Tab-separated table of C-alpha atoms and ligand atoms in Angstrom:
chain	number	residue	atom	x	y	z
Y	1436	MET	CA	0.000	0.000	0.000
Y	1437	LEU	CA	2.711	2.447	0.997
Y	1438	SER	CA	6.219	2.455	-0.267
Y	1439	CYS	CA	8.327	4.092	2.421
Y	1440	PRO	CA	12.002	4.780	1.811
Y	1441	TYR	CA	12.878	4.411	5.485
Y	1442	SER	CA	14.912	2.041	7.677
Y	1443	THR	CA	12.181	2.001	10.301
Y	1444	TRP	CA	8.887	3.884	10.378
Y	1445	LEU	CA	5.374	4.048	11.782
Y	1446	GLU	CA	2.263	3.864	9.609
Y	1447	ILE	CA	-0.669	5.587	11.280
Y	1448	ASP	CA	-4.253	5.097	10.161
Y	1449	LEU	CA	-6.110	8.368	10.761
Y	1450	GLU	CA	-9.392	6.757	9.710
Y	1451	ALA	CA	-8.985	4.309	12.624
Y	1452	ILE	CA	-8.546	7.267	14.979
Y	1453	ARG	CA	-11.664	9.012	13.651
Y	1454	SER	CA	-13.613	5.769	13.838
Y	1455	ASN	CA	-12.476	5.079	17.437
Y	1456	ILE	CA	-13.630	8.570	18.453
Y	1457	HIS	CA	-17.004	7.879	16.807
Y	1458	CYS	CA	-17.225	4.606	18.800
Y	1459	LEU	CA	-16.647	6.539	22.038
Y	1460	GLN	CA	-19.258	9.158	21.109
Y	1461	THR	CA	-21.780	6.400	20.339
Y	1462	ILE	CA	-21.110	4.341	23.469
Y	1463	THR	CA	-21.212	7.274	25.882
Y	1464	SER	CA	-23.512	9.807	24.116
Y	1465	ARG	CA	-21.057	12.495	25.184
Y	1466	PRO	CA	-18.733	14.920	23.425
Y	1467	VAL	CA	-15.063	13.968	23.480
Y	1468	MET	CA	-12.079	15.804	24.906
Y	1469	ALA	CA	-9.345	13.922	23.046
Y	1470	VAL	CA	-6.295	13.350	25.263
Y	1471	ILE	CA	-3.273	13.691	22.985
Y	1472	LYS	CA	-0.455	14.314	25.460
Y	1473	ALA	CA	3.011	12.809	24.867
Y	1474	ASN	CA	2.820	13.427	21.120
Y	1475	ALA	CA	-0.586	11.718	21.008
Y	1476	TYR	CA	0.767	8.597	22.739
Y	1477	GLY	CA	3.538	8.499	20.135
Y	1478	HIS	CA	1.157	8.801	17.165
Y	1479	GLY	CA	1.948	12.448	16.306
Y	1480	GLN	CA	-0.008	15.196	18.006
Y	1481	VAL	CA	-0.811	17.645	15.190
Y	1482	GLU	CA	-2.009	14.975	12.762
Y	1483	VAL	CA	-4.055	13.238	15.462
Y	1484	ALA	CA	-5.497	16.599	16.576
Y	1485	ARG	CA	-6.662	17.241	13.015
Y	1486	ALA	CA	-8.249	13.794	12.803
Y	1487	ALA	CA	-9.920	14.336	16.191
Y	1488	ALA	CA	-11.337	17.651	14.984
Y	1489	GLU	CA	-12.680	15.949	11.850
Y	1490	ALA	CA	-14.306	13.295	14.037
Y	1491	GLY	CA	-16.103	16.007	16.002
Y	1492	ALA	CA	-13.985	16.184	19.167
Y	1493	ALA	CA	-15.046	19.232	21.190
Y	1494	PHE	CA	-11.797	19.724	23.083
Y	1495	LEU	CA	-8.190	18.550	23.179
Y	1496	CYS	CA	-6.236	17.768	26.292
Y	1497	VAL	CA	-2.453	17.665	26.837
Y	1498	ALA	CA	-0.217	17.444	29.891
Y	1499	ARG	CA	2.028	20.477	29.354
Y	1500	ILE	CA	1.731	23.975	27.983
Y	1501	GLU	CA	4.642	23.245	25.630
Y	1502	GLU	CA	2.474	20.610	23.983
Y	1503	ALA	CA	-0.489	22.980	23.744
Y	1504	ALA	CA	1.677	25.703	22.172
Y	1505	ALA	CA	2.986	23.189	19.609
Y	1506	LEU	CA	-0.623	22.397	18.664
Y	1507	ARG	CA	-1.306	26.096	18.051
Y	1508	HIS	CA	1.910	26.365	15.995
Y	1509	GLY	CA	0.593	23.414	13.990
Y	1510	GLY	CA	-2.568	25.361	13.169
Y	1511	ILE	CA	-4.922	23.574	15.584
Y	1512	THR	CA	-7.729	25.875	16.700
Y	1513	LEU	CA	-9.845	23.549	18.905
Y	1514	PRO	CA	-10.014	24.434	22.611
Y	1515	VAL	CA	-7.067	22.861	24.458
Y	1516	LEU	CA	-6.796	22.045	28.161
Y	1517	VAL	CA	-3.443	21.550	29.893
Y	1518	THR	CA	-3.963	19.129	32.797
Y	1519	GLY	CA	-0.482	19.329	34.304
Y	1520	SER	CA	0.828	22.147	36.439
Y	1521	CYS	CA	2.131	25.255	34.808
Y	1522	LEU	CA	4.370	28.079	36.063
Y	1523	PRO	CA	2.838	31.556	36.489
Y	1524	GLU	CA	5.548	32.748	34.048
Y	1525	GLN	CA	3.823	30.719	31.343
Y	1526	ILE	CA	0.491	32.512	31.719
Y	1527	PRO	CA	1.121	35.082	28.926
Y	1528	GLU	CA	1.668	32.203	26.510
Y	1529	ALA	CA	-1.544	30.495	27.627
Y	1530	VAL	CA	-3.546	33.706	27.210
Y	1531	GLU	CA	-1.947	34.522	23.857
Y	1532	TYR	CA	-2.785	31.087	22.449
Y	1533	GLY	CA	-6.178	30.787	24.122
Y	1534	ILE	CA	-5.123	27.702	26.070
Y	1535	SER	CA	-7.098	26.569	29.133
Y	1536	LEU	CA	-5.043	25.762	32.218
Y	1537	THR	CA	-5.637	23.643	35.291
Y	1538	VAL	CA	-5.799	25.318	38.700
Y	1539	HIS	CA	-5.167	22.834	41.456
Y	1540	ASP	CA	-4.555	24.943	44.551
Y	1541	PRO	CA	-5.670	28.270	46.034
Y	1542	ASP	CA	-2.225	29.961	46.042
Y	1543	LEU	CA	-1.613	29.054	42.423
Y	1544	THR	CA	-5.064	30.376	41.556
Y	1545	GLU	CA	-4.169	33.727	43.098
Y	1546	ALA	CA	-0.802	33.789	41.272
Y	1547	TYR	CA	-2.526	33.066	37.941
Y	1548	ASN	CA	-5.096	35.775	38.627
Y	1549	MET	CA	-2.338	38.316	39.339
Y	1550	MET	CA	-0.462	37.353	36.159
Y	1551	ALA	CA	-3.622	37.555	34.056
Y	1552	ARG	CA	-4.440	40.990	35.478
Y	1553	GLY	CA	-1.691	42.587	33.399
Y	1554	LEU	CA	-2.985	41.014	30.163
Y	1555	ASN	CA	-6.033	42.093	28.185
Y	1556	GLN	CA	-7.904	38.785	28.076
Y	1557	PRO	CA	-9.043	36.532	30.881
Y	1558	LEU	CA	-7.263	33.232	31.481
Y	1559	ARG	CA	-9.479	30.181	30.964
Y	1560	VAL	CA	-9.164	27.597	33.724
Y	1561	HIS	CA	-10.500	24.235	34.855
Y	1562	ALA	CA	-10.481	23.450	38.582
Y	1563	LYS	CA	-8.816	20.159	39.513
Y	1564	LEU	CA	-10.231	18.131	42.388
Y	1565	ASP	CA	-8.406	15.249	44.001
Y	1566	SER	CA	-11.234	12.806	44.658
Y	1567	GLY	CA	-8.772	10.030	45.526
Y	1568	MET	CA	-5.952	9.914	42.985
Y	1569	GLY	CA	-3.492	11.372	45.492
Y	1570	ARG	CA	-1.939	13.650	42.904
Y	1571	LEU	CA	-2.862	17.183	41.712
Y	1572	GLY	CA	-5.935	18.883	43.088
Y	1573	VAL	CA	-7.974	20.122	46.020
Y	1574	PHE	CA	-9.957	17.585	48.090
Y	1575	PRO	CA	-13.685	17.715	47.273
Y	1576	GLU	CA	-14.461	18.575	50.909
Y	1577	GLU	CA	-12.536	21.848	50.373
Y	1578	GLY	CA	-13.847	22.229	46.840
Y	1579	LEU	CA	-16.722	24.674	47.280
Y	1580	PRO	CA	-14.639	27.593	48.668
Y	1581	PHE	CA	-12.015	26.788	46.023
Y	1582	ILE	CA	-14.568	27.028	43.198
Y	1583	ARG	CA	-15.928	30.236	44.737
Y	1584	GLN	CA	-12.402	31.714	44.896
Y	1585	ILE	CA	-11.921	31.014	41.177
Y	1586	LYS	CA	-15.330	32.450	40.285
Y	1587	GLU	CA	-14.470	35.599	42.229
Y	1588	SER	CA	-11.054	35.954	40.563
Y	1589	LYS	CA	-11.684	38.773	38.106
Y	1590	HIS	CA	-9.149	37.683	35.523
Y	1591	LEU	CA	-9.947	33.988	35.502
Y	1592	LEU	CA	-12.737	32.395	33.515
Y	1593	LEU	CA	-13.902	29.123	35.076
Y	1594	GLU	CA	-14.685	26.818	32.148
Y	1595	GLY	CA	-14.669	23.477	33.902
Y	1596	MET	CA	-14.082	21.343	36.972
Y	1597	PHE	CA	-12.649	17.848	36.869
Y	1598	THR	CA	-11.142	14.899	38.641
Y	1599	HIS	CA	-9.268	11.739	37.653
Y	1600	MET	CA	-9.770	8.090	38.591
Y	1601	ALA	CA	-6.936	6.070	40.089
Y	1602	ARG	CA	-8.397	2.627	39.319
Y	1603	GLY	CA	-10.868	3.130	36.474
Y	1604	ASP	CA	-9.161	0.321	34.554
Y	1605	GLU	CA	-10.020	-2.153	37.346
Y	1606	PRO	CA	-13.807	-2.284	36.960
Y	1607	GLY	CA	-14.139	-4.745	39.858
Y	1608	VAL	CA	-12.809	-2.502	42.641
Y	1609	ASP	CA	-15.013	-0.095	44.584
Y	1610	THR	CA	-12.682	2.905	44.877
Y	1611	THR	CA	-13.905	4.362	41.587
Y	1612	ASP	CA	-17.454	4.576	42.950
Y	1613	TRP	CA	-16.060	6.065	46.158
Y	1614	GLN	CA	-14.184	8.714	44.128
Y	1615	LEU	CA	-17.260	9.402	42.013
Y	1616	ASP	CA	-19.435	9.769	45.129
Y	1617	ARG	CA	-17.088	12.396	46.566
Y	1618	PHE	CA	-16.834	14.294	43.293
Y	1619	THR	CA	-20.574	14.102	42.522
Y	1620	LYS	CA	-21.426	15.474	45.947
Y	1621	LEU	CA	-19.220	18.482	45.288
Y	1622	VAL	CA	-20.691	19.006	41.806
Y	1623	GLU	CA	-24.160	19.078	43.378
Y	1624	ALA	CA	-23.065	21.612	46.000
Y	1625	VAL	CA	-21.433	23.770	43.334
Y	1626	GLU	CA	-24.597	23.581	41.253
Y	1627	ALA	CA	-26.785	24.483	44.230
Y	1628	SER	CA	-24.602	27.546	44.806
Y	1629	GLY	CA	-25.053	28.658	41.210
Y	1630	LEU	CA	-21.345	28.241	40.469
Y	1631	ARG	CA	-21.413	25.272	38.071
Y	1632	PRO	CA	-19.023	25.727	35.129
Y	1633	GLN	CA	-19.844	24.557	31.586
Y	1634	TRP	CA	-17.699	21.406	31.583
Y	1635	VAL	CA	-17.697	18.849	34.384
Y	1636	HIS	CA	-15.442	15.885	33.521
Y	1637	ALA	CA	-13.968	12.815	35.187
Y	1638	ALA	CA	-13.671	9.880	32.787
Y	1639	ASN	CA	-10.568	8.575	31.054
Y	1640	SER	CA	-11.055	5.749	28.508
Y	1641	ALA	CA	-11.708	2.881	30.916
Y	1642	THR	CA	-13.895	4.966	33.219
Y	1643	ALA	CA	-15.927	6.373	30.308
Y	1644	ILE	CA	-16.653	2.867	29.024
Y	1645	TYR	CA	-17.152	0.995	32.313
Y	1646	PHE	CA	-18.669	3.677	34.621
Y	1647	PRO	CA	-21.592	5.473	32.927
Y	1648	ARG	CA	-22.090	7.736	35.968
Y	1649	ALA	CA	-18.585	9.156	35.422
Y	1650	ARG	CA	-19.404	10.630	32.016
Y	1651	PHE	CA	-20.790	13.997	33.212
Y	1652	ASP	CA	-20.619	16.644	30.432
Y	1653	ILE	CA	-17.653	15.412	28.406
Y	1654	ILE	CA	-15.348	12.377	28.452
Y	1655	ARG	CA	-11.564	12.519	28.444
Y	1656	PRO	CA	-10.250	9.423	26.624
Y	1657	GLY	CA	-6.682	8.853	25.493
Y	1658	ILE	CA	-5.691	5.228	24.958
Y	1659	ALA	CA	-9.057	4.193	23.425
Y	1660	ILE	CA	-8.661	6.770	20.661
Y	1661	PHE	CA	-5.654	4.801	19.497
Y	1662	GLY	CA	-7.558	1.504	19.615
Y	1663	LEU	CA	-5.568	0.134	22.561
Y	1664	ASP	CA	-7.036	-1.576	25.634
Y	1665	PRO	CA	-6.937	0.443	28.879
Y	1666	SER	CA	-5.964	-2.801	30.666
Y	1667	ASP	CA	-6.476	-6.570	30.482
Y	1668	GLU	CA	-9.399	-6.197	32.905
Y	1669	ALA	CA	-10.916	-3.278	30.984
Y	1670	PRO	CA	-10.571	-4.187	27.313
Y	1671	LEU	CA	-12.167	-2.081	24.584
Y	1672	PRO	CA	-15.533	-3.324	23.328
Y	1673	PRO	CA	-15.693	-4.643	19.738
Y	1674	GLY	CA	-15.468	-1.987	17.023
Y	1675	PHE	CA	-12.270	-0.214	18.034
Y	1676	ARG	CA	-9.097	-0.811	16.060
Y	1677	PRO	CA	-5.416	-0.006	16.602
Y	1678	ALA	CA	-4.147	2.875	14.499
Y	1679	LEU	CA	-0.445	2.125	14.445
Y	1680	ILE	CA	1.879	-0.281	12.644
Y	1681	TRP	CA	5.639	-0.260	13.244
Y	1682	LYS	CA	7.895	-1.503	10.474
Y	1683	ALA	CA	11.594	-1.821	9.683
Y	1684	ARG	CA	13.569	-3.297	6.815
Y	1685	ILE	CA	15.995	-6.142	6.420
Y	1686	GLY	CA	19.344	-4.441	5.850
Y	1687	ALA	CA	21.385	-7.613	5.266
Y	1688	ILE	CA	21.072	-11.380	5.342
Y	1689	LYS	CA	23.881	-13.681	6.345
Y	1690	THR	CA	24.613	-17.219	7.361
Y	1691	LEU	CA	26.891	-17.866	10.325
Y	1692	PRO	CA	28.686	-21.130	11.024
Y	1693	ALA	CA	28.046	-23.140	14.169
Y	1694	GLY	CA	29.490	-21.594	17.311
Y	1695	HIS	CA	29.688	-18.014	15.928
Y	1696	GLY	CA	28.673	-15.187	18.281
Y	1697	VAL	CA	26.032	-12.615	17.321
Y	1698	GLY	CA	26.494	-8.955	18.261
Y	1699	TYR	CA	27.818	-7.255	21.403
Y	1700	ASN	CA	28.839	-9.563	24.211
Y	1701	TYR	CA	27.920	-12.619	22.132
Y	1702	ARG	CA	24.566	-13.021	23.816
Y	1703	TYR	CA	23.655	-15.538	21.145
Y	1704	ILE	CA	25.857	-18.250	19.671
Y	1705	SER	CA	24.687	-19.871	16.440
Y	1706	SER	CA	24.051	-23.594	16.669
Y	1707	GLY	CA	24.706	-25.125	13.312
Y	1708	ASN	CA	24.629	-23.169	10.064
Y	1709	GLU	CA	22.025	-20.512	10.857
Y	1710	ARG	CA	20.558	-17.725	8.752
Y	1711	PHE	CA	20.051	-14.249	10.143
Y	1712	ALA	CA	18.441	-10.978	9.033
Y	1713	VAL	CA	20.076	-7.769	10.209
Y	1714	VAL	CA	17.055	-5.501	10.838
Y	1715	SER	CA	17.350	-1.705	10.730
Y	1716	VAL	CA	15.786	-0.892	14.080
Y	1717	GLY	CA	17.315	-0.586	17.533
Y	1718	TYR	CA	16.832	0.643	21.053
Y	1719	ALA	CA	17.327	4.271	19.980
Y	1720	ASP	CA	14.090	3.841	18.025
Y	1721	GLY	CA	12.285	2.505	21.092
Y	1722	PHE	CA	12.804	-1.213	20.392
Y	1723	ARG	CA	13.865	-2.232	23.835
Y	1724	ARG	CA	17.125	-3.933	24.680
Y	1725	ARG	CA	15.566	-7.150	25.900
Y	1726	MET	CA	16.453	-10.784	25.185
Y	1727	ASN	CA	12.958	-12.071	24.369
Y	1728	ASN	CA	11.873	-9.898	21.440
Y	1729	THR	CA	10.194	-11.307	18.348
Y	1730	VAL	CA	9.393	-9.746	14.952
Y	1731	LEU	CA	7.395	-10.804	11.891
Y	1732	VAL	CA	9.307	-11.743	8.737
Y	1733	GLY	CA	7.532	-13.248	5.739
Y	1734	GLY	CA	4.299	-13.377	7.743
Y	1735	ARG	CA	5.798	-15.475	10.543
Y	1736	ARG	CA	7.014	-14.713	14.042
Y	1737	VAL	CA	10.773	-15.147	14.461
Y	1738	PRO	CA	13.069	-14.532	17.449
Y	1739	VAL	CA	15.413	-11.578	17.764
Y	1740	VAL	CA	18.737	-13.026	18.928
Y	1741	GLY	CA	21.694	-11.438	20.692
Y	1742	GLY	CA	21.295	-8.007	22.252
Y	1743	VAL	CA	19.307	-5.272	20.507
Y	1744	CYS	CA	21.840	-2.641	19.389
Y	1745	MET	CA	21.264	1.119	19.139
Y	1746	ASP	CA	20.226	1.085	15.467
Y	1747	GLN	CA	20.019	-2.587	14.514
Y	1748	CYS	CA	19.019	-5.985	15.730
Y	1749	VAL	CA	19.382	-9.517	14.387
Y	1750	ALA	CA	16.488	-11.900	13.725
Y	1751	ARG	CA	16.984	-15.626	13.169
Y	1752	ILE	CA	15.304	-16.597	9.897
Y	1753	ASN	CA	16.255	-20.257	9.452
Y	1754	ASP	CA	12.611	-20.979	8.544
Y	1755	ILE	CA	12.077	-18.064	6.137
Y	1756	PRO	CA	14.116	-18.948	3.044
Y	1757	GLU	CA	12.219	-16.434	0.916
Y	1758	ALA	CA	13.354	-13.402	2.993
Y	1759	ARG	CA	15.289	-10.809	0.994
Y	1760	VAL	CA	17.250	-7.632	1.748
Y	1761	GLY	CA	14.815	-4.692	1.715
Y	1762	ASP	CA	11.832	-6.763	2.893
Y	1763	GLU	CA	9.510	-5.265	5.487
Y	1764	VAL	CA	9.784	-6.541	9.053
Y	1765	ILE	CA	6.874	-5.939	11.450
Y	1766	LEU	CA	7.632	-4.971	15.041
Y	1767	LEU	CA	4.025	-4.052	15.924
Y	1768	GLY	CA	1.129	-4.923	13.647
Y	1769	ALA	CA	0.050	-7.678	11.276
Y	1770	GLN	CA	1.772	-9.475	8.416
Y	1771	GLY	CA	0.261	-12.504	6.724
Y	1772	SER	CA	-1.723	-14.334	9.376
Y	1773	SER	CA	0.524	-13.233	12.277
Y	1774	THR	CA	0.110	-10.207	14.519
Y	1775	ILE	CA	2.168	-8.547	17.238
Y	1776	THR	CA	0.004	-6.178	19.281
Y	1777	ALA	CA	1.077	-3.352	21.581
Y	1778	GLU	CA	-0.230	-5.583	24.385
Y	1779	ASP	CA	2.111	-8.412	23.206
Y	1780	LEU	CA	5.066	-6.014	23.229
Y	1781	ALA	CA	4.017	-4.800	26.681
Y	1782	ARG	CA	4.132	-8.386	27.998
Y	1783	THR	CA	7.564	-8.939	26.445
Y	1784	TRP	CA	8.839	-5.721	27.990
Y	1785	GLU	CA	7.024	-6.178	31.316
Y	1786	THR	CA	5.166	-2.887	31.045
Y	1787	ASN	CA	1.810	-1.674	29.673
Y	1788	ASN	CA	0.750	-0.725	26.141
Y	1789	TYR	CA	0.743	2.983	27.101
Y	1790	GLU	CA	4.492	2.893	27.745
Y	1791	VAL	CA	5.096	0.914	24.548
Y	1792	VAL	CA	3.599	3.556	22.249
Y	1793	CYS	CA	4.844	6.547	24.272
Y	1794	GLY	CA	8.357	5.074	24.000
Y	1795	LEU	CA	8.443	5.154	20.188
Y	1796	ALA	CA	11.344	7.501	19.514
Y	1797	ALA	CA	11.012	10.871	17.778
Y	1798	ARG	CA	13.678	9.699	15.314
Y	1799	VAL	CA	11.244	7.206	13.738
Y	1800	PRO	CA	9.331	8.820	10.828
Y	1801	ARG	CA	5.525	8.799	11.086
Y	1802	VAL	CA	3.657	8.154	7.835
Y	1803	TYR	CA	-0.091	8.934	7.746
Y	1804	TYR	CA	-2.902	7.521	5.673
Y	1805	GLY	CA	-6.689	7.212	5.839
Q	2751	PLP	C1	-3.791	10.646	30.463
Q	2751	PLP	C2	-5.020	11.192	31.021
Q	2751	PLP	C3	-6.277	10.825	30.519
Q	2751	PLP	C4	-6.454	9.749	29.481
Q	2751	PLP	O1	-6.294	8.491	30.050
Q	2751	PLP	P1	-6.502	7.148	29.190
Q	2751	PLP	O2	-6.388	6.059	30.181
Q	2751	PLP	O3	-5.396	7.126	28.177
Q	2751	PLP	O4	-7.831	7.235	28.541
Q	2751	PLP	C5	-7.383	11.481	31.029
Q	2751	PLP	N1	-7.265	12.427	31.986
Q	2751	PLP	C6	-6.081	12.784	32.503
Q	2751	PLP	C7	-6.021	13.826	33.569
Q	2751	PLP	C8	-4.922	12.174	32.061
Q	2751	PLP	O5	-3.745	12.522	32.593
């Protein structure tokens, strides 16, 4: 389908991303705030932001103001919320680009208000409540005076209030309901005081799918947009599909005699006359330096042997006589009847699929279609 003149590259299906967002809108009957922090979980933030806008996303969400500014530089005009903390010195940038910031404590709120005073436009903010995550935010029990403080800050415009679930991807545990009870109680008190902002939000991907009461005004999914399961216990329902394929090429093929070492420190010794493909991908691309990696060659899964080097690795292809220099090798994705998923890679690397895709290096070109 695509002919890419690269050593290693990612192919990203923007139609899959649009379709996954439509799935979320259908399942939850809510607008979507697309979480595209960390370069859209490795998928490329400007391109994904455009696809999200086409799919009808109402808002974008990133972790840092640097990411939000890069979206504006890329021509993205959708509202953007920064959920991480931000220095008062960065307020002029937020106001200039019309970026919404998170306020998560009373002193910071006052500092933001003072910074915004000197500028001509108000600063848009969302109030962060810590309903049980143990990270950023004010406890719900102290939430009402906090919301009132923001409302009374002349140079701040309160657009939203939100919280985040610690265990939304474990649908069986009861702490999510406990968190939602605390947050909901505050939302009701805020409403009763006439202070309710436009956007109340609480649900990441798993929470949006598995806890209908967490959906409030808008959902805040990240991983589901990319067609990846929030966890083994909270898989995506049918209809979602992964958007990313990771490929590399065979740079050389060689046969080594019995007893010959392969690569640094000879972590593999060939037994008999064995055939190997030198593959143009390494740990500097995000292909981790582990001993149990596999890749797809000629539609079949083969072991990577020896240590993964910075820019190359070596696959044993005794059973793939048809392999040729220049052939595509799949690190993540399907070839023939075989597939390596992000979840498979996560098991191999003893991590989760989030870290797998976020770890794809900037050096690897992203190619878009769909
Ligand atoms: C990352 C993040 C999300 C998205 O989480 P997923 O599990 O990827 O859906 C939502 N909200 C906040 C505050 C986040 O940091």
